[in-house]
PDB file of C-alpha atoms in Angstrom:
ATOM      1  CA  UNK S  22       1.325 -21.762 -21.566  1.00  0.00           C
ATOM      2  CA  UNK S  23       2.719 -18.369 -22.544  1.00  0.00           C
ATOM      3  CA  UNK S  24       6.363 -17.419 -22.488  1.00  0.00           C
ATOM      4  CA  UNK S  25       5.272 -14.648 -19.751  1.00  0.00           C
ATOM      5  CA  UNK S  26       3.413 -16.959 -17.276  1.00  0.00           C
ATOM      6  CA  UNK S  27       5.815 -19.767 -17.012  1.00  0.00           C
ATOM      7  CA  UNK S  28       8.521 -17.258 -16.047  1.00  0.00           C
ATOM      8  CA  UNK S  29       6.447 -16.374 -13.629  1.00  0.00           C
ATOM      9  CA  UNK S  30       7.470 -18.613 -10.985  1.00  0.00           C
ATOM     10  CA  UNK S  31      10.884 -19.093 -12.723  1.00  0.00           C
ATOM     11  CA  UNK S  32      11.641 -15.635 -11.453  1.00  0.00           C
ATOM     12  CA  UNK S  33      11.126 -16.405  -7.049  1.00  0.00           C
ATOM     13  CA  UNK S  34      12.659 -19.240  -7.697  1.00  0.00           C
ATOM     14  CA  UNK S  35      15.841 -18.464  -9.466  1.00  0.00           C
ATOM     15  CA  UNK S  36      15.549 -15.443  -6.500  1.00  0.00           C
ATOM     16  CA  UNK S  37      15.932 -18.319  -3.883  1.00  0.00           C
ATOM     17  CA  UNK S  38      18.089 -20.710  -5.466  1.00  0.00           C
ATOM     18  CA  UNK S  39      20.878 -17.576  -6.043  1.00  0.00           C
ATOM     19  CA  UNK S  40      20.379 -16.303  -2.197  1.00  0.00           C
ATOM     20  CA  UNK S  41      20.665 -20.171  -1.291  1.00  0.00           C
ATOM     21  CA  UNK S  42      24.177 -20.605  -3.700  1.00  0.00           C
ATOM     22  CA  UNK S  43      25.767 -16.859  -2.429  1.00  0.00           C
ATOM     23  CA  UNK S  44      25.036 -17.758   1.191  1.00  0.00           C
ATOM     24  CA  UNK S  45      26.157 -21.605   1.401  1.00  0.00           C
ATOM     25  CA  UNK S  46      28.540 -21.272  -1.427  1.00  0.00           C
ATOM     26  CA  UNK S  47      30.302 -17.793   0.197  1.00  0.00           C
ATOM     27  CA  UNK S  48      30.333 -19.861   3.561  1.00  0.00           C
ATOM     28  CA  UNK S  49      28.557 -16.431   4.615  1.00  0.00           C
ATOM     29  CA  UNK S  50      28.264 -16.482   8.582  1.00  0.00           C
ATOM     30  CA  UNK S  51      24.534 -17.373   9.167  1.00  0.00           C
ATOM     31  CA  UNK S  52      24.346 -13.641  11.399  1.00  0.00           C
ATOM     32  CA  UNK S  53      25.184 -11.728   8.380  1.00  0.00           C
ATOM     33  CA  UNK S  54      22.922 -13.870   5.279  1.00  0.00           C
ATOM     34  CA  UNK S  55      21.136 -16.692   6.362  1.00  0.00           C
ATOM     35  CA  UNK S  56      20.290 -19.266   3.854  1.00  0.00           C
ATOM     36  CA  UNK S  57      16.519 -19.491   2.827  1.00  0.00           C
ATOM     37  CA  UNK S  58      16.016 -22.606   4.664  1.00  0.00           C
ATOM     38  CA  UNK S  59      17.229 -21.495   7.894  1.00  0.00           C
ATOM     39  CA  UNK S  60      14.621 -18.363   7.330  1.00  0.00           C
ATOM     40  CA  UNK S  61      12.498 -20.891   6.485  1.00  0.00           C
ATOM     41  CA  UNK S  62      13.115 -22.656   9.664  1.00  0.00           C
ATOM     42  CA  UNK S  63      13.103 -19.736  11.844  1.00  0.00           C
ATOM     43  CA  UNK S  64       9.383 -19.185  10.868  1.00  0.00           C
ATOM     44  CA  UNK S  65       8.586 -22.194  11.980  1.00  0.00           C
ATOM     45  CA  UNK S  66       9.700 -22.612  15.014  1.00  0.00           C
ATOM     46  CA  UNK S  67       6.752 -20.572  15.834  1.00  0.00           C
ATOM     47  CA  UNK S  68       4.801 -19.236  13.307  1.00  0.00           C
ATOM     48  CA  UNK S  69       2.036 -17.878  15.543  1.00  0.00           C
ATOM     49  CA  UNK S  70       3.992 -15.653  16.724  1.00  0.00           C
ATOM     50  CA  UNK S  71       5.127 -14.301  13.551  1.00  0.00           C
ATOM     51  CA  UNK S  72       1.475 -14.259  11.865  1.00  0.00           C
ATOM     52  CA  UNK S  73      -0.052 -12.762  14.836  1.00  0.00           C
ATOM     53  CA  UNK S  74       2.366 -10.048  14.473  1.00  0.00           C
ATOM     54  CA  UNK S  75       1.760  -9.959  10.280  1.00  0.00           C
ATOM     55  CA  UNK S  76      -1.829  -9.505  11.212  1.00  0.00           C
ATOM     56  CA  UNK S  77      -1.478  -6.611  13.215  1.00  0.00           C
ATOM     57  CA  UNK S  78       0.629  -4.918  10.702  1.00  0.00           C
ATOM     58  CA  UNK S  79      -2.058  -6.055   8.145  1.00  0.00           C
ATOM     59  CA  UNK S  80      -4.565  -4.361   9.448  1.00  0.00           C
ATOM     60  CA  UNK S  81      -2.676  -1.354  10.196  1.00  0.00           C
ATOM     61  CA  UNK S  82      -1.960  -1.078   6.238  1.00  0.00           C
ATOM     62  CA  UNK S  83      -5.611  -1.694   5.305  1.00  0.00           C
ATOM     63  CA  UNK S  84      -7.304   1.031   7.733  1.00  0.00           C
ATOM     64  CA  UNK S  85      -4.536   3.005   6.519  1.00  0.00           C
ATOM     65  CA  UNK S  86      -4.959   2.599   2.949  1.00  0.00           C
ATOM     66  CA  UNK S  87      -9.589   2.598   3.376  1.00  0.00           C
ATOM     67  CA  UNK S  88      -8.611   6.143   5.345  1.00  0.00           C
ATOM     68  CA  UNK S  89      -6.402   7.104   2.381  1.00  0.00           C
ATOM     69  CA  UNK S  90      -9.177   6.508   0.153  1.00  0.00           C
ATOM     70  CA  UNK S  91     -12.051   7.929   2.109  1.00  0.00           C
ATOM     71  CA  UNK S  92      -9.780  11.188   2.007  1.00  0.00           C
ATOM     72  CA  UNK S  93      -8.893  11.070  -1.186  1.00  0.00           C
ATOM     73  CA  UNK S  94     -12.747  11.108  -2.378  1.00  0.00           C
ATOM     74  CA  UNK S  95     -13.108  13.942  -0.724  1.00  0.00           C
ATOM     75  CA  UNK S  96     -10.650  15.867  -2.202  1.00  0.00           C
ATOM     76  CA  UNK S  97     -11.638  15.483  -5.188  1.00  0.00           C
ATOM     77  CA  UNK S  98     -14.976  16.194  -5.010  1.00  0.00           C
ATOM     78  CA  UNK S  99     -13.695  19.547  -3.385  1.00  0.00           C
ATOM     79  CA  UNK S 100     -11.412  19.892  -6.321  1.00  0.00           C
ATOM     80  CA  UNK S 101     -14.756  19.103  -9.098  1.00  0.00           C
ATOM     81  CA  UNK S 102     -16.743  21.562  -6.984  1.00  0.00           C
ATOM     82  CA  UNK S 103     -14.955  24.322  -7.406  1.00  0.00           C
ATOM     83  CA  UNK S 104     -11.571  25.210  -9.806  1.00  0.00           C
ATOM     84  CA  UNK S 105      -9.764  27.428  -6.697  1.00  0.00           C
ATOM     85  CA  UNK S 106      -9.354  24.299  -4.824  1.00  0.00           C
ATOM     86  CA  UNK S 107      -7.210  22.276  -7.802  1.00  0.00           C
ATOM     87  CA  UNK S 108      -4.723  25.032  -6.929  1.00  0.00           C
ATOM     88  CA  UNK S 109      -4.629  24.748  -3.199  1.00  0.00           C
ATOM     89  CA  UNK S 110      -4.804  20.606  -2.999  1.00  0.00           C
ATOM     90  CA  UNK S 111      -1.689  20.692  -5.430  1.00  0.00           C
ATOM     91  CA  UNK S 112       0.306  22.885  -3.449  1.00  0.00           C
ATOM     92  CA  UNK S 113      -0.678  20.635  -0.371  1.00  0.00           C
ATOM     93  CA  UNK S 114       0.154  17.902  -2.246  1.00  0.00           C
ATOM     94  CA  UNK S 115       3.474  18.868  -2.927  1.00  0.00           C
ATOM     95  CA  UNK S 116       3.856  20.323   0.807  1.00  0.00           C
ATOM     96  CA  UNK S 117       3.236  17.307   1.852  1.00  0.00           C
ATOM     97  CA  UNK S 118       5.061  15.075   0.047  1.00  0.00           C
ATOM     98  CA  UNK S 119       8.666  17.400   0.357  1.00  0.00           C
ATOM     99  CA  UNK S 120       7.561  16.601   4.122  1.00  0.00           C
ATOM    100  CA  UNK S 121      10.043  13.955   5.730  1.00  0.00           C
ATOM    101  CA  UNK S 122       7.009  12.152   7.030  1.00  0.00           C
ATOM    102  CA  UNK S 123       9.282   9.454   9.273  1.00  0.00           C
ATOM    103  CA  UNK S 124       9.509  13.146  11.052  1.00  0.00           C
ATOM    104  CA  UNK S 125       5.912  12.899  11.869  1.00  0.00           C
ATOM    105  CA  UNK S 126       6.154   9.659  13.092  1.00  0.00           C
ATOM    106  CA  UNK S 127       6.959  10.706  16.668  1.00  0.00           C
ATOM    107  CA  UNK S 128       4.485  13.317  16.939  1.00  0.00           C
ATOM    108  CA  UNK S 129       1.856  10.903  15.756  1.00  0.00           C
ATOM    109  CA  UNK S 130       2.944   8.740  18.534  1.00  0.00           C
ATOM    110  CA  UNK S 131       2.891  11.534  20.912  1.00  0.00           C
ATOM    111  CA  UNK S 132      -1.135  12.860  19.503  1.00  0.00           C
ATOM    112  CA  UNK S 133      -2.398   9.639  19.402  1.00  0.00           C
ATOM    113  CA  UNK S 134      -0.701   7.511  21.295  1.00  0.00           C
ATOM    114  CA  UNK S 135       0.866   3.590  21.311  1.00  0.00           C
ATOM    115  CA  UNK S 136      -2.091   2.235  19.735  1.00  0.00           C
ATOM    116  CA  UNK S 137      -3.499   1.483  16.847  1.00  0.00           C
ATOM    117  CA  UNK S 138      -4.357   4.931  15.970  1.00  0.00           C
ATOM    118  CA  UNK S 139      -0.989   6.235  15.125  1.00  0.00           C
ATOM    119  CA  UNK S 140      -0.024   3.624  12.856  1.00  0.00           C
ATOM    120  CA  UNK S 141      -2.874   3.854  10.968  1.00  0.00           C
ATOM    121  CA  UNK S 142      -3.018   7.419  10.587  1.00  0.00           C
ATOM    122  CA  UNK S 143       1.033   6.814   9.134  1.00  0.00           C
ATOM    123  CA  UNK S 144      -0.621   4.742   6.602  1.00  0.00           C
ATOM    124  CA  UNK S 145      -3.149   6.587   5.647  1.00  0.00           C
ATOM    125  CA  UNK S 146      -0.263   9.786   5.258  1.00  0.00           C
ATOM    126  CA  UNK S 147       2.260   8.049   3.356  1.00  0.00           C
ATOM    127  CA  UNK S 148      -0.891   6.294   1.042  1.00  0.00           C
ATOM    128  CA  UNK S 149      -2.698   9.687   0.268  1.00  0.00           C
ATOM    129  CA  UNK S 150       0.344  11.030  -2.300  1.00  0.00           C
ATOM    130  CA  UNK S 151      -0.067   8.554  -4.727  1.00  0.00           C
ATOM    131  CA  UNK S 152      -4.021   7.791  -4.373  1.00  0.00           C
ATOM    132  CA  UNK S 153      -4.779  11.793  -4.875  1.00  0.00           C
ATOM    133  CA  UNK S 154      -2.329  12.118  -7.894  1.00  0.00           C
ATOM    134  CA  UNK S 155      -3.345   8.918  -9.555  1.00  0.00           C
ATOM    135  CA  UNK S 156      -7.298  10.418  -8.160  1.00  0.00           C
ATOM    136  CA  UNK S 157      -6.984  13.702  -9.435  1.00  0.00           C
ATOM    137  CA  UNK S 158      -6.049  12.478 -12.879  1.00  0.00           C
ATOM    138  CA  UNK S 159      -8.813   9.997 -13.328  1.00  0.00           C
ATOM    139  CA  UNK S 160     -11.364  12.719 -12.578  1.00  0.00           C
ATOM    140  CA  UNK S 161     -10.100  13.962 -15.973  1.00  0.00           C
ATOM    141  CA  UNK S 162     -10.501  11.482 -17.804  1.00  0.00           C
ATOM    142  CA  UNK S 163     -14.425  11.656 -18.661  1.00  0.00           C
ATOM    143  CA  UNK S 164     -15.334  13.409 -22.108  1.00  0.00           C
ATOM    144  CA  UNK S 165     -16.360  16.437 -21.772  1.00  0.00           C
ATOM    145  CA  UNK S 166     -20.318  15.906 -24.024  1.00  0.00           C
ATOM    146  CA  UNK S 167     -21.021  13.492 -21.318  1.00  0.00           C
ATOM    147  CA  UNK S 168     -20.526  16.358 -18.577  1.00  0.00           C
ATOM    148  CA  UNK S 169     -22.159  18.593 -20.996  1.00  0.00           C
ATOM    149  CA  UNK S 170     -25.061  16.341 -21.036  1.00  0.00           C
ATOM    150  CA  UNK S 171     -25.447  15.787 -17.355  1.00  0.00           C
ATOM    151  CA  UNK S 172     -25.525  19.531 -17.052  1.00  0.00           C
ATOM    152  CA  UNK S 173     -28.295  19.425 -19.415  1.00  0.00           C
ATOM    153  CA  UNK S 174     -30.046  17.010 -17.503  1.00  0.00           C
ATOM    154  CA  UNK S 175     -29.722  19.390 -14.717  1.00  0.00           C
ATOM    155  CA  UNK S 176     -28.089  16.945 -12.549  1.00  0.00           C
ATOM    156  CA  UNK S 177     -26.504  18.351  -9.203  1.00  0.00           C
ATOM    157  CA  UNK S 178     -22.909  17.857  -7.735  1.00  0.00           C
ATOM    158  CA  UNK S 179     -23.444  14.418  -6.119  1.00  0.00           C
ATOM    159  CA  UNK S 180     -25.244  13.277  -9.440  1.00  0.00           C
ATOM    160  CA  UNK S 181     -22.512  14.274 -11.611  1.00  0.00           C
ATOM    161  CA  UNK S 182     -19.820  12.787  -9.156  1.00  0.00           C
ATOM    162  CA  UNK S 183     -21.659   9.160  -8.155  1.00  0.00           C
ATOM    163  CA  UNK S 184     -22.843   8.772 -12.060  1.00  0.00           C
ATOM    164  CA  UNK S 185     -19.663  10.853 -14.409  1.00  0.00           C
ATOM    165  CA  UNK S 186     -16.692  11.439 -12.655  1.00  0.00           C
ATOM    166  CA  UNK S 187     -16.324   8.739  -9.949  1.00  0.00           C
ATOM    167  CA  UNK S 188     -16.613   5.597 -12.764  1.00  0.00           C
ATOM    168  CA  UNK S 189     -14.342   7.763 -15.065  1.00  0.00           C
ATOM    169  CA  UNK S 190     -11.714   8.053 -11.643  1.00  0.00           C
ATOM    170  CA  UNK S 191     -12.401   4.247 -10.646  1.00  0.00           C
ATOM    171  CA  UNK S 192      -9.660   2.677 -12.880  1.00  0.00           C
ATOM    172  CA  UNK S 193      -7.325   5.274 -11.415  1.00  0.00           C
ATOM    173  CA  UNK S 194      -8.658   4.816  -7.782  1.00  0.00           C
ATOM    174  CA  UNK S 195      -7.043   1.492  -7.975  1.00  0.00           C
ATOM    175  CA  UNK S 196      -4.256   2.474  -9.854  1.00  0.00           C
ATOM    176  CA  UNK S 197      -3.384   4.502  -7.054  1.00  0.00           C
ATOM    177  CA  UNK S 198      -4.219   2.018  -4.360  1.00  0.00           C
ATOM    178  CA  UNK S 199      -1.808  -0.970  -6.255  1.00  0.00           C
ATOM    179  CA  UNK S 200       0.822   2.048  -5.991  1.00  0.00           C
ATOM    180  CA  UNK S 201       0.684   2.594  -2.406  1.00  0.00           C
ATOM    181  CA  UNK S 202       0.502  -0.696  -1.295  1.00  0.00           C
ATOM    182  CA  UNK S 203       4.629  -0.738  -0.752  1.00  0.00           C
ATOM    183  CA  UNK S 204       4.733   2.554   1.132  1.00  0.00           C
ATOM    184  CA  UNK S 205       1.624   1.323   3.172  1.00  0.00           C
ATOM    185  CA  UNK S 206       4.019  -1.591   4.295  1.00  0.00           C
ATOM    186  CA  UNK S 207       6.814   1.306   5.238  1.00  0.00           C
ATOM    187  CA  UNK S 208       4.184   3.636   6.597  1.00  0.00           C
ATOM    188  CA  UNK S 209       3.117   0.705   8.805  1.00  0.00           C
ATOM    189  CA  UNK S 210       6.449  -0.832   9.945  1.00  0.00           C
ATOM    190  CA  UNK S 211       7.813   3.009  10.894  1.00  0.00           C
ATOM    191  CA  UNK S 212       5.044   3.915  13.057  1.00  0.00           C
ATOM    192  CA  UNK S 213       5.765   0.175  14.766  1.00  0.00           C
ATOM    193  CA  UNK S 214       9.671   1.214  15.286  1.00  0.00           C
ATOM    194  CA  UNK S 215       8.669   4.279  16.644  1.00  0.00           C
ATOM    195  CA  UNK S 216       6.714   2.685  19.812  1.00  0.00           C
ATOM    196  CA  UNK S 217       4.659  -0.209  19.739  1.00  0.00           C
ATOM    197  CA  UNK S 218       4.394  -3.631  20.996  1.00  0.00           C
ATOM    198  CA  UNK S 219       2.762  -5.332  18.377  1.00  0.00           C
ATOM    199  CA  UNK S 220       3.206  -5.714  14.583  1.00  0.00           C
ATOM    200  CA  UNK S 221       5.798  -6.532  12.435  1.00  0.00           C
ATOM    201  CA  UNK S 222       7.841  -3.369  12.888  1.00  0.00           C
ATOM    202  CA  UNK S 223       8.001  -4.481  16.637  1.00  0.00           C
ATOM    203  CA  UNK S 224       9.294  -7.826  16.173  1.00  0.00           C
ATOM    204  CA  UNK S 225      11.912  -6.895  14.066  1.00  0.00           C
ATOM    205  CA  UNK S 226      13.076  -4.415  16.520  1.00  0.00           C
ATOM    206  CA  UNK S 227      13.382  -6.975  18.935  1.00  0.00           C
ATOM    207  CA  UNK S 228      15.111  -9.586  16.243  1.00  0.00           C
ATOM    208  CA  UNK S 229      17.609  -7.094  15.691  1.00  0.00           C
ATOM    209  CA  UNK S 230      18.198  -6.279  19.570  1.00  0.00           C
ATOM    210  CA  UNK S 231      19.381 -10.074  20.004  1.00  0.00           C
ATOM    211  CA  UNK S 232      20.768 -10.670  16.703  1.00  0.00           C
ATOM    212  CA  UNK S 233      18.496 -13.365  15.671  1.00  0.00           C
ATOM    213  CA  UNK S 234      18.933 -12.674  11.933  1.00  0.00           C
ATOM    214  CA  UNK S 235      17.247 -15.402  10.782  1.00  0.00           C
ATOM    215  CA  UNK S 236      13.790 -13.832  12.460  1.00  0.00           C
ATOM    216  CA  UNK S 237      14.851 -11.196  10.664  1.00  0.00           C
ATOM    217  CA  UNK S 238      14.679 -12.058   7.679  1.00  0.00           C
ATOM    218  CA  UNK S 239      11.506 -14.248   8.383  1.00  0.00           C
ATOM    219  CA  UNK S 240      10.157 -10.491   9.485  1.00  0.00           C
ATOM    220  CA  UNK S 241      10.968  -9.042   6.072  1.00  0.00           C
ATOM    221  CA  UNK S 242       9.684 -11.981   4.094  1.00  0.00           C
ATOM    222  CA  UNK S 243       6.708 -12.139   6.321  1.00  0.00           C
ATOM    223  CA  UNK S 244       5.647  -8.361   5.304  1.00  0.00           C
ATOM    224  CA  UNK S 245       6.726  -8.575   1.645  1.00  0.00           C
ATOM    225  CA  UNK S 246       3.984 -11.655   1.610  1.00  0.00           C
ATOM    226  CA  UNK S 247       1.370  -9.028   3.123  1.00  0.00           C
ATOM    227  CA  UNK S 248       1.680  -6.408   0.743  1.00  0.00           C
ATOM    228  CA  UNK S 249       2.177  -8.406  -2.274  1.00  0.00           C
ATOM    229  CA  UNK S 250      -1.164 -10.674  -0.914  1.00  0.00           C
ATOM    230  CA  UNK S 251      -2.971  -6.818  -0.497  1.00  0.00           C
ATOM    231  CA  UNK S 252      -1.952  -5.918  -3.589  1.00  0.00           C
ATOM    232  CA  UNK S 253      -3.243  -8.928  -5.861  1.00  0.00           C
ATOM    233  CA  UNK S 254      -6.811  -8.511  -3.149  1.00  0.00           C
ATOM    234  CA  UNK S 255      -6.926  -4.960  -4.782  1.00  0.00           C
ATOM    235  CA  UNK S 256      -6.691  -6.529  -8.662  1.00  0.00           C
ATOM    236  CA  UNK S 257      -9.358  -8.806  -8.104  1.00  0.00           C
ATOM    237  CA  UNK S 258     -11.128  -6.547  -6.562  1.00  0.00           C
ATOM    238  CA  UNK S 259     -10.322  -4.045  -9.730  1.00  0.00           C
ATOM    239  CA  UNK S 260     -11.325  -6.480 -12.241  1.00  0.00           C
ATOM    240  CA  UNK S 261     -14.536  -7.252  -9.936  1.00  0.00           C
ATOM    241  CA  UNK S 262     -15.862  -3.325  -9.945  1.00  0.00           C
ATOM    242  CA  UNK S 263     -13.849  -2.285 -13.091  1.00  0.00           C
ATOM    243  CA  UNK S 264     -16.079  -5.029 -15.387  1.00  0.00           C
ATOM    244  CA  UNK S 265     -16.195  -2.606 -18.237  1.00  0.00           C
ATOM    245  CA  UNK S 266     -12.658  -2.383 -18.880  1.00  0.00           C
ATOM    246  CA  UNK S 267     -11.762  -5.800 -19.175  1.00  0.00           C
ATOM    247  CA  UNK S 268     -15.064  -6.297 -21.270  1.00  0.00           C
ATOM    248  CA  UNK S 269     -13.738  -3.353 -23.632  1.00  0.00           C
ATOM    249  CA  UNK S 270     -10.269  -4.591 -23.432  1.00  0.00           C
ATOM    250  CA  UNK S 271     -11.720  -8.618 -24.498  1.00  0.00           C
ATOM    251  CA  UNK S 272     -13.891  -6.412 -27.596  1.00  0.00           C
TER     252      UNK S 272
END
């Protein structure tokens, strides 16, 4: 076993054992730093009631993140269509990531309501930054005799995009999805604190109304699981479409 993966697990676990020594060790009061076992034990004491609330959250950050990407496609094949829009979607780019989006939060709340809807759409805001940057750049990364050929060929828009551009932008797709997998998580858990009654967002608010600290910290643990479990889905997923570049990579 290599040097890399065996400190793999070293690295949780030396994570624990410290939060477990500064915590008993400290004598810390158990509503300030609980120890990982009472966290532990907190979860358990009813679980579905934590993981129906993970779900929720869950599903908020992947129709958040599928929305993200759907929009981010389109973008760039508005930016590949035409040089006048690169322009334009960088300066809306920029607009809207100078934009305090936990601003928004309310008046997504107010548009679309308690549901599911405005969570998602915070998602799918917060996601789009990084996915059209990391999109944008992948777009350029074809060589420029294979679009010179396809023009040859006489090959249309949607040709050029489904057959050149889109494989070219794939490895970046995902680049850009692994990125915004953390600020999915935020996305998600701010639209909850804004006004919800599901999620994980919403059962941390109501943790931290009775000082149950230890639920707390389940919460946080709970949602650090999620996006670290959505963001090793989207590298097997990667390696699944993405074939090529692990079979060039092996050659």
């Amino acid at each position: 076993m290599r040097p890399v993966e065996l400190a793999k697990p070293l690295i949780p676990l030396g994570f624990f054992l410290g939060w477990h020594l500064l915590a008993v060790g400290l004598e810390i009061p158990p509503y300030l730093l609980p120890s990982p076992l009472a966290v532990l034990r907190a979860f358990l004491s009813d679980p579905r009631l934590f993981l129906g609330h993970a779900l929720v959250t869950f599903a908020e950050m992947l129709l958040g993140l599928f929305l993200a990407s759907f929009a981010s496609l389109l973008a760039s094949l508005l930016l590949i269509s035409s040089s006048l829009f690169e322009g334009a979607l960088s300066g809306f780019l920029v607009l809207l990531q100078s934009t305090p989006l936990f601003a928004l939060a309310p008046l997504l709340v107010v548009w679309l309501g308690y549901g599911l809807s405005s969570k998602v759409a915070m998602v799918a805001l917060v996601s789009f930054f990084p996915m059209a940057v990391s999109l944008m750049g992948g777009l350029k990364a074809h060589e420029r005799r294979h679009a010179e050929l396809f023009e040859l060929m006489g090959m249309g828009l949607w040709g050029r995009f489904v057959h050149l551009y889109l494989p070219a932008a794939l490895p970046s797709l995902f680049g850009g999805l692994r990125a915004s997998c953390a600020v999915a998580a935020a996305g998600a858990v701010l639209g909850e604190w804004m006004g919800s009654s599901r999620g994980l967002g919403y059962l941390m608010v109501q943790m931290n109304a009775r000082l149950r600290v230890a639920e707390l910290f389940a919460c946080i643990g709970l949602l650090s699981v999620v996006s670290l479990g959505l963001w090793s889905s989207i590298s097997l997923l990667e390696r699944r479409v993405v074939f090529w570049r692990e079979e060039r990579d092996e050659a």
